[in-house]
Coordinates of C-alpha atoms in Angstrom, one line a residue:
Chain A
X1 CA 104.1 59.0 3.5
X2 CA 101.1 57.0 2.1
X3 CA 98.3 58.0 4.0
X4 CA 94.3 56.9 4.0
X5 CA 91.9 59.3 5.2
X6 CA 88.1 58.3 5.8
X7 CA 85.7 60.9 5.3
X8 CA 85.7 63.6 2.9
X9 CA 84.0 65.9 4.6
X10 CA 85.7 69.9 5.0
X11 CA 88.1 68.9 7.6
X12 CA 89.0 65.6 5.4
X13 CA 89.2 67.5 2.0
X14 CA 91.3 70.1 3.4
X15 CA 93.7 67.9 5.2
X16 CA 93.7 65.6 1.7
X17 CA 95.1 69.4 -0.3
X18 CA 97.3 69.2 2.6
X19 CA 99.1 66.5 2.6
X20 CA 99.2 66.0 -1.6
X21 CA 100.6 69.8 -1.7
X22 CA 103.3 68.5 0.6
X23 CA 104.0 65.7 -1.1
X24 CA 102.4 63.3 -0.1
X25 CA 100.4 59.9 -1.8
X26 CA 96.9 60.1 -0.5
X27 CA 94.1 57.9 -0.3
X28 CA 90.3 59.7 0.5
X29 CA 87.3 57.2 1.4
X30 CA 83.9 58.3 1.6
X31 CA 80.6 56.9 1.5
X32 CA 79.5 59.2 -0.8
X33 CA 81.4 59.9 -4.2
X34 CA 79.5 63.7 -4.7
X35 CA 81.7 65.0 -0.9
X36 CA 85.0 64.3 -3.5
X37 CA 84.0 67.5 -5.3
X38 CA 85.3 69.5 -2.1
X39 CA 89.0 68.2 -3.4
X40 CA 89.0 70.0 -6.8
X41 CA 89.3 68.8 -10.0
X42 CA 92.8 68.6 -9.8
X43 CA 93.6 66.3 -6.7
X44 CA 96.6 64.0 -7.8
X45 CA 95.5 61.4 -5.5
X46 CA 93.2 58.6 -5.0
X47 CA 89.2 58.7 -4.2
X48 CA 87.4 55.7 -3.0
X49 CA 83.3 55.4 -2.6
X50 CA 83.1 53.1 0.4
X51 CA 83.0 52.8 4.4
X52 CA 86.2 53.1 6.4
X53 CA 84.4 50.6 8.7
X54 CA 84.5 48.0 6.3
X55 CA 87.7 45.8 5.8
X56 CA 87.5 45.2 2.7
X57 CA 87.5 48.6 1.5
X58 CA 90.6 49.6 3.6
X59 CA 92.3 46.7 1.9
X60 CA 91.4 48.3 -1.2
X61 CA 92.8 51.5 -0.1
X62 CA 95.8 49.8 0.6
X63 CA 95.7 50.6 4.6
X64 CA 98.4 47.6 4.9
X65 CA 100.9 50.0 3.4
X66 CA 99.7 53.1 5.2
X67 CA 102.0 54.9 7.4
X68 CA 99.1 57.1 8.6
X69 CA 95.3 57.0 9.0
X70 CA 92.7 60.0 9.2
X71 CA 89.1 59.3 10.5
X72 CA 87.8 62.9 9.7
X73 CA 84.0 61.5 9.5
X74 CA 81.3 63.3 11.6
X75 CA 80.3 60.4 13.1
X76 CA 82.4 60.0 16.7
X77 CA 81.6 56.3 16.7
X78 CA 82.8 55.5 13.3
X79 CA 85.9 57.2 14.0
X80 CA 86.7 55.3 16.6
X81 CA 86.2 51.7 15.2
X82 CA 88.1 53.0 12.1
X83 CA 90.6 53.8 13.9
X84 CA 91.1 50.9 16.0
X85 CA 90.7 48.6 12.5
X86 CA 93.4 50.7 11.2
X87 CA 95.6 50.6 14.9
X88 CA 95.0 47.3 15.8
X89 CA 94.1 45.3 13.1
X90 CA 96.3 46.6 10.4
X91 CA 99.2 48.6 12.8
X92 CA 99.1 51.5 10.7
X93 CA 101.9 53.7 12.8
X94 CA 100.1 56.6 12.8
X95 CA 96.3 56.8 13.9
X96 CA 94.7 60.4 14.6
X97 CA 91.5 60.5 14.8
X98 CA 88.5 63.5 15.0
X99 CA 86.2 64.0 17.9
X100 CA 83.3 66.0 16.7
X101 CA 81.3 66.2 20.0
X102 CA 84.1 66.9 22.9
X103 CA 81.6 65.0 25.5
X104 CA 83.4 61.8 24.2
X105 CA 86.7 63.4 25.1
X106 CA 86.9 60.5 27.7
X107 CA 85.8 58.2 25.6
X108 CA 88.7 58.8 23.5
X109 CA 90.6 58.7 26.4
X110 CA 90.0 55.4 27.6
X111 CA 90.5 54.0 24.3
X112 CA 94.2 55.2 24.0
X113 CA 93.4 57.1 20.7
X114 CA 95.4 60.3 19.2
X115 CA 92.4 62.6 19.4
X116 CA 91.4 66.0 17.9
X117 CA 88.7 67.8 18.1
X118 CA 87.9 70.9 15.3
X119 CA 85.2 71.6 18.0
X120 CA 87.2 72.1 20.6
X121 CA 90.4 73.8 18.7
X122 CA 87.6 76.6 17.2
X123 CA 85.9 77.9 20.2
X124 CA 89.4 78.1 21.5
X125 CA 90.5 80.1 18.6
X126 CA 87.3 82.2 18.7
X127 CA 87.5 82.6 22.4
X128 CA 91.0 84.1 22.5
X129 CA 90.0 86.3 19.4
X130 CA 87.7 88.0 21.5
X131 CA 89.1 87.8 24.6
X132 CA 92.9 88.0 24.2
X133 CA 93.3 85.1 26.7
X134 CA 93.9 81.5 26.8
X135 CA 90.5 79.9 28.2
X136 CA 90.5 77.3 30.6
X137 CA 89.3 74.7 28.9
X138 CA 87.3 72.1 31.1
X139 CA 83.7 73.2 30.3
Chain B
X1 CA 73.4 40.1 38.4
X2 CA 73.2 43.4 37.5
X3 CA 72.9 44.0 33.8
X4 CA 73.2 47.1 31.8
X5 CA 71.4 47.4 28.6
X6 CA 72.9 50.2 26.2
X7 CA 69.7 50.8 23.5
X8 CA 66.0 50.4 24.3
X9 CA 64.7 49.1 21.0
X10 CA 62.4 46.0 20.8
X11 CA 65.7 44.0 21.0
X12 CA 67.0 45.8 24.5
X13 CA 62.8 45.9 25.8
X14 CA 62.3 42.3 25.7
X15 CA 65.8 41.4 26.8
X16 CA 65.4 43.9 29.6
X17 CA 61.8 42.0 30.4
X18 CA 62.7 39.0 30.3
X19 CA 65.9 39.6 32.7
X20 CA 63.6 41.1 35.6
X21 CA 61.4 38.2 35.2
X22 CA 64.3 36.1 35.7
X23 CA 65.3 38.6 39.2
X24 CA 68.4 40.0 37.9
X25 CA 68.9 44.0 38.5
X26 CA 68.7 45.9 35.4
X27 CA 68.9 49.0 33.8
X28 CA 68.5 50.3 30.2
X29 CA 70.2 53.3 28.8
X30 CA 67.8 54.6 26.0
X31 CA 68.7 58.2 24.3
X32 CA 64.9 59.0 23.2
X33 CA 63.5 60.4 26.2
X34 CA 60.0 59.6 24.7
X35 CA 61.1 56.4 24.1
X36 CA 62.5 55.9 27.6
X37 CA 59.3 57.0 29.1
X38 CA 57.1 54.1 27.3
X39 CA 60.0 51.7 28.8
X40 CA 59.6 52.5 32.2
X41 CA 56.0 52.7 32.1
X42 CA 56.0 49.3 31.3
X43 CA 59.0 48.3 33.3
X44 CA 59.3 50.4 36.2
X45 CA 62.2 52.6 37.3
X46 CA 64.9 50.5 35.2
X47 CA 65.6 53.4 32.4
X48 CA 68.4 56.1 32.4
X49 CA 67.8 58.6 29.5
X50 CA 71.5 59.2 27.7
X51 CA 73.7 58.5 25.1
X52 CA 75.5 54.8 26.4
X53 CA 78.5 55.7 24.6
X54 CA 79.5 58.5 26.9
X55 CA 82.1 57.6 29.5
X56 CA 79.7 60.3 32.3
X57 CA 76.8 58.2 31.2
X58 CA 77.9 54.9 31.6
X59 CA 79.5 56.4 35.0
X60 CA 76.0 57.5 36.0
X61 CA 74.8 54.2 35.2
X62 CA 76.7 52.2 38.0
X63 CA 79.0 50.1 34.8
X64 CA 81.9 50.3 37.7
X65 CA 79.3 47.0 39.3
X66 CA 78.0 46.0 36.6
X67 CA 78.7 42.1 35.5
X68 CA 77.3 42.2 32.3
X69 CA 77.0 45.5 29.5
X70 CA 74.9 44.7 26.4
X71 CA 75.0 46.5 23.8
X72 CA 72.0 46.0 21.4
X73 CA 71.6 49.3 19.8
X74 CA 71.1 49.1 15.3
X75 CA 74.5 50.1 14.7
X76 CA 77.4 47.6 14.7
X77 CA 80.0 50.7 15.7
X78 CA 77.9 52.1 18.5
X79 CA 77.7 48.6 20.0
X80 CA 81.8 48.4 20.0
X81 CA 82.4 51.9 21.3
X82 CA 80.2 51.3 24.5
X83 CA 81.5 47.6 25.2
X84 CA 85.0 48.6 24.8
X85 CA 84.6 51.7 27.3
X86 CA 82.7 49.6 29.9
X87 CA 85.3 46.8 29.6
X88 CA 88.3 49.4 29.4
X89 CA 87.5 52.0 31.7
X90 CA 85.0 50.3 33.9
X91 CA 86.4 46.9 34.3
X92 CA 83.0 45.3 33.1
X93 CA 83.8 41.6 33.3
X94 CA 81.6 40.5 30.3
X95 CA 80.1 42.5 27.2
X96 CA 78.5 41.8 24.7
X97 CA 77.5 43.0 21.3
X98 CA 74.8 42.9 18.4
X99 CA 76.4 43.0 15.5
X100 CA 74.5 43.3 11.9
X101 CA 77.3 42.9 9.7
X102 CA 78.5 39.8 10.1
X103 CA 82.2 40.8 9.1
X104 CA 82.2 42.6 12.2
X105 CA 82.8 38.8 14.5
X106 CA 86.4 38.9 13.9
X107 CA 87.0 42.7 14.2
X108 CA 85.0 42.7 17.8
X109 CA 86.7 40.0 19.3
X110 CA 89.9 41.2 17.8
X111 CA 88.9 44.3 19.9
X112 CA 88.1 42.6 23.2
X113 CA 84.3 42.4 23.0
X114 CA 83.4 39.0 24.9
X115 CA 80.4 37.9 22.4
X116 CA 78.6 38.8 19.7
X117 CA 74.9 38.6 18.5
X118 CA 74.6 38.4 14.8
X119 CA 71.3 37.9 13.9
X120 CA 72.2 38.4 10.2
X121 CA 74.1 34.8 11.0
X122 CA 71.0 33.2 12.9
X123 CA 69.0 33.9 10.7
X124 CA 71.2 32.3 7.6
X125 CA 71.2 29.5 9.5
X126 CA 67.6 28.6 10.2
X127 CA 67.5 29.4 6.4
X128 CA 70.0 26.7 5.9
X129 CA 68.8 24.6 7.9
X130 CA 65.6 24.1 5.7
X131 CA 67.2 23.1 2.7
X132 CA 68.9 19.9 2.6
X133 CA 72.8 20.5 1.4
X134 CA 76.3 18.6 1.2
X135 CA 76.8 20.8 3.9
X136 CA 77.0 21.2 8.2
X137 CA 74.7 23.8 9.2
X138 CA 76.2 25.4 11.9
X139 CA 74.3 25.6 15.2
X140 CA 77.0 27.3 17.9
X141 CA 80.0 27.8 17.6
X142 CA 81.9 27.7 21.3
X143 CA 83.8 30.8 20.5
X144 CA 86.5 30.8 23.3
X145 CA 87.2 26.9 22.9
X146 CA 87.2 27.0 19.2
X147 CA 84.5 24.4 19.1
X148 CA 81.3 23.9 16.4
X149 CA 78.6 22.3 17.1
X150 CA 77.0 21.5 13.8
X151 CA 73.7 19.3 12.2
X152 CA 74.0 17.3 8.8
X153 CA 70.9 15.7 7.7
X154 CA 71.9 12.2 6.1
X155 CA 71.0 11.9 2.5
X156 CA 68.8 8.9 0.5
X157 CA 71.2 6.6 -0.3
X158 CA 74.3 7.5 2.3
X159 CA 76.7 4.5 2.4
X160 CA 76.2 5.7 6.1
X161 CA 72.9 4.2 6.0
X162 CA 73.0 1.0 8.7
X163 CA 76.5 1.7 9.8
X164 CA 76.7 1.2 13.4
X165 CA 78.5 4.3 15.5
X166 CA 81.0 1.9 16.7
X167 CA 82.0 1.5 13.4
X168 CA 81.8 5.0 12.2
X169 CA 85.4 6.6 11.8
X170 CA 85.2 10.4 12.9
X171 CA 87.8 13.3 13.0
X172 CA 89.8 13.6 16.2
X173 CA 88.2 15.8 18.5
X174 CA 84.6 15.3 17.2
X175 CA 81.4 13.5 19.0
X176 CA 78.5 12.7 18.0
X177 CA 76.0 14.1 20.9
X178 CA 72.3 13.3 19.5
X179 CA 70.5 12.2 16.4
X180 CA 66.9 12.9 15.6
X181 CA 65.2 10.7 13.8
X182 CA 61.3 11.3 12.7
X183 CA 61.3 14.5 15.1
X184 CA 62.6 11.8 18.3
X185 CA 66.1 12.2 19.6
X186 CA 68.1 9.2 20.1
X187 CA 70.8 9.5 22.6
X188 CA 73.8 7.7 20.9
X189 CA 75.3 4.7 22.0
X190 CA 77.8 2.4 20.8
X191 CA 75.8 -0.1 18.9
X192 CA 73.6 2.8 17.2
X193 CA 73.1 2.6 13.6
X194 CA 72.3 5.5 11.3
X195 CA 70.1 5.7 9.1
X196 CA 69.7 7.8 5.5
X197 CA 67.2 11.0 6.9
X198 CA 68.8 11.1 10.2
X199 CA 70.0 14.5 11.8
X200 CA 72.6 14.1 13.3
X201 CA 74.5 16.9 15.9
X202 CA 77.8 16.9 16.3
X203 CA 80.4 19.0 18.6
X204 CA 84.0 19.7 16.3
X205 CA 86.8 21.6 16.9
X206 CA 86.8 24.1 13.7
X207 CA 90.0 22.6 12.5
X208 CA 88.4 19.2 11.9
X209 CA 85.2 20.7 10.4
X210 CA 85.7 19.9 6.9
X211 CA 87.0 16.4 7.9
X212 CA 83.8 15.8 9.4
X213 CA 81.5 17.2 6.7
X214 CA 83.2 14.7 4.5
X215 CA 82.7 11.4 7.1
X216 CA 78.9 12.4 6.7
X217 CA 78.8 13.2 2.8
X218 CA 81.0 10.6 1.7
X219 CA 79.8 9.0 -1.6
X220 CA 81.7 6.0 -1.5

């Protein structure tokens, strides 16, 4: 697959060593070129300095041949119109898309986006390490 | 009408003032609770403290009767999140955005906002509009009908100069709707001549723009 990810942030590098270790061709944009260092100094694919928000730099990341977009940013909001640019725009076939703060769950929601949210998926991870149960998770 | 206004900057505090004054019911969502305090200070009990781009807040806010959600917050991406989720999940029957970047037009309306602000544009053109050009200086643009509405100021020596309207070939689907001359409008008529200095409005549909930017320009 040739997939774009926005944001190079820890969830964003990770998911970049991911997806290149598998096989993958990968495309990382971020606003700001010092985050790239998280990918190592040996990261076969691409880096971009620019804003997943902005057309023009998605064109140059080649989203029109992307079978998959990441918005991994920390911004909820920029997530979101990335990922409608790259759903609706450029019909990537695959969209997912972060939620940092779960209180936009709905938002998310309403838009029809392929949500996840790290915030969510850890204190469910911590909770059952410390309870050895499955929580009920509308809080 | 009742009017939601997501952001309670100077933009969303003077838009909010001026729509009371005008007997509309409005209500601002502002996330600074200081800031939302001088607001209603000055405006009464028309300010909900929250983030607009939460579905509870907008919920809280009444968006299922609102008519209108504006969303004039600084950043282009907020603005789209909380039009979309009051047109999507609250039915809102109009929204409308601010928008700085003015790349952003065609990705909104591609993504069902009903207008945009672009002050970035506005401005441009009031900048435009001072220096004389070959060109149209747009003034509206009819969005939904695809139509311009646009000014060219007549330069010295136009071969336009003394030609009667009657006379004067434009595009299909143009009119000519007023010409100012010396700071007085002159509603047009048939046997209206133009003259070199003249600005002239005119409503196009965008197809025929650069059609009629040449009728005006022409050297010939």
């Amino acid at each position: 697959m040739y997939v774009v990810i926005m944001g190079c942030g820890r969830v964003g590098a990770r998911l970049a060593r991911l997806l290149v270790k598998a096989g993958h061709e990968v495309t990382v944009i971020d606003t700001n070129p010092s985050a790239f260092q998280r990918l190592g100094s040996d990261f076969p694919g691409t880096t971009m300095v620019g804003s997943g928000i902005d057309m023009d730099t998605l064109e140059r990341a080649g989203i029109e041949r992307a079978d998959a977009f990441a918005a991994v940013t920390q911004g909820d909001n920029r997530n979101i119109m990335a990922s409608q640019l790259a759903k609706e725009i450029y019909k990537v076939p695959k969209v997912v898309t972060r939620i940092y703060d779960p209180i936009r769950q709905d938002t998310f929601l309403t838009l029809g986006l392929d949500a996840i949210s790290p915030t969510v998926i850890g204190a469910r991870a911590f909770y059952t390490a410390l309870t050895g149960q499955e929580p009920d998770d509308e809080v | 009408m009742y009017i939601i206004i997501a952001g309670g900057g100077k933009v969303g505090f003077y838009l909010a003032r001026e729509l009371i004054a005008q007997g509309h019911e409005v209500l601002v969502i502002e996330q600074n609770p200081a800031r939302a305090d001088e607001i209603s200070s000055q405006l009464g009990n028309v300010v909900m403290t929250g983030n607009a781009d939460e579905a509870s807040v907008l919920a809280e806010a009444g968006a299922n009767r609102a008519d209108v959600v504006v969303s004039v917050i600084g950043a282009d991406e907020r603005n789209l999140v909380i039009c979309q989720v009051a047109k999507r999940r609250f039915n809102v029957p109009r929204t409308i955005a601010r928008i700085s970047n003015p790349k952003n037009e065609r990705i909104f309306r591609v993504l069902g906002i009903d207008a945009t602000v672009n002050t970035t544009d506005v401005i441009l053109s009031i900048i435009e509009q001072e220096i004389p050009a070959q060109s149209l200086v747009p003034l509206l643009r009819l969005r939904h009908a695809d139509v311009e509405i646009v000014e060219a100021v007549l330069p010295k020596g136009s071969p336009l100069h003394g030609v009667a309207l009657r006379d004067l070939y434009l595009p299909p689907e143009s009119i000519i709707a007023i010409i100012i001359r010396n700071g007085e409008p002159i509603f047009p008529a048939g046997g209206t001549t133009l003259e070199a200095g003249d600005e002239i409005v005119a409503l196009t549909r965008s197809v025929h723009e650069e059609e009629l930017r040449q009728t005006f320009f022409a050297k010939r």
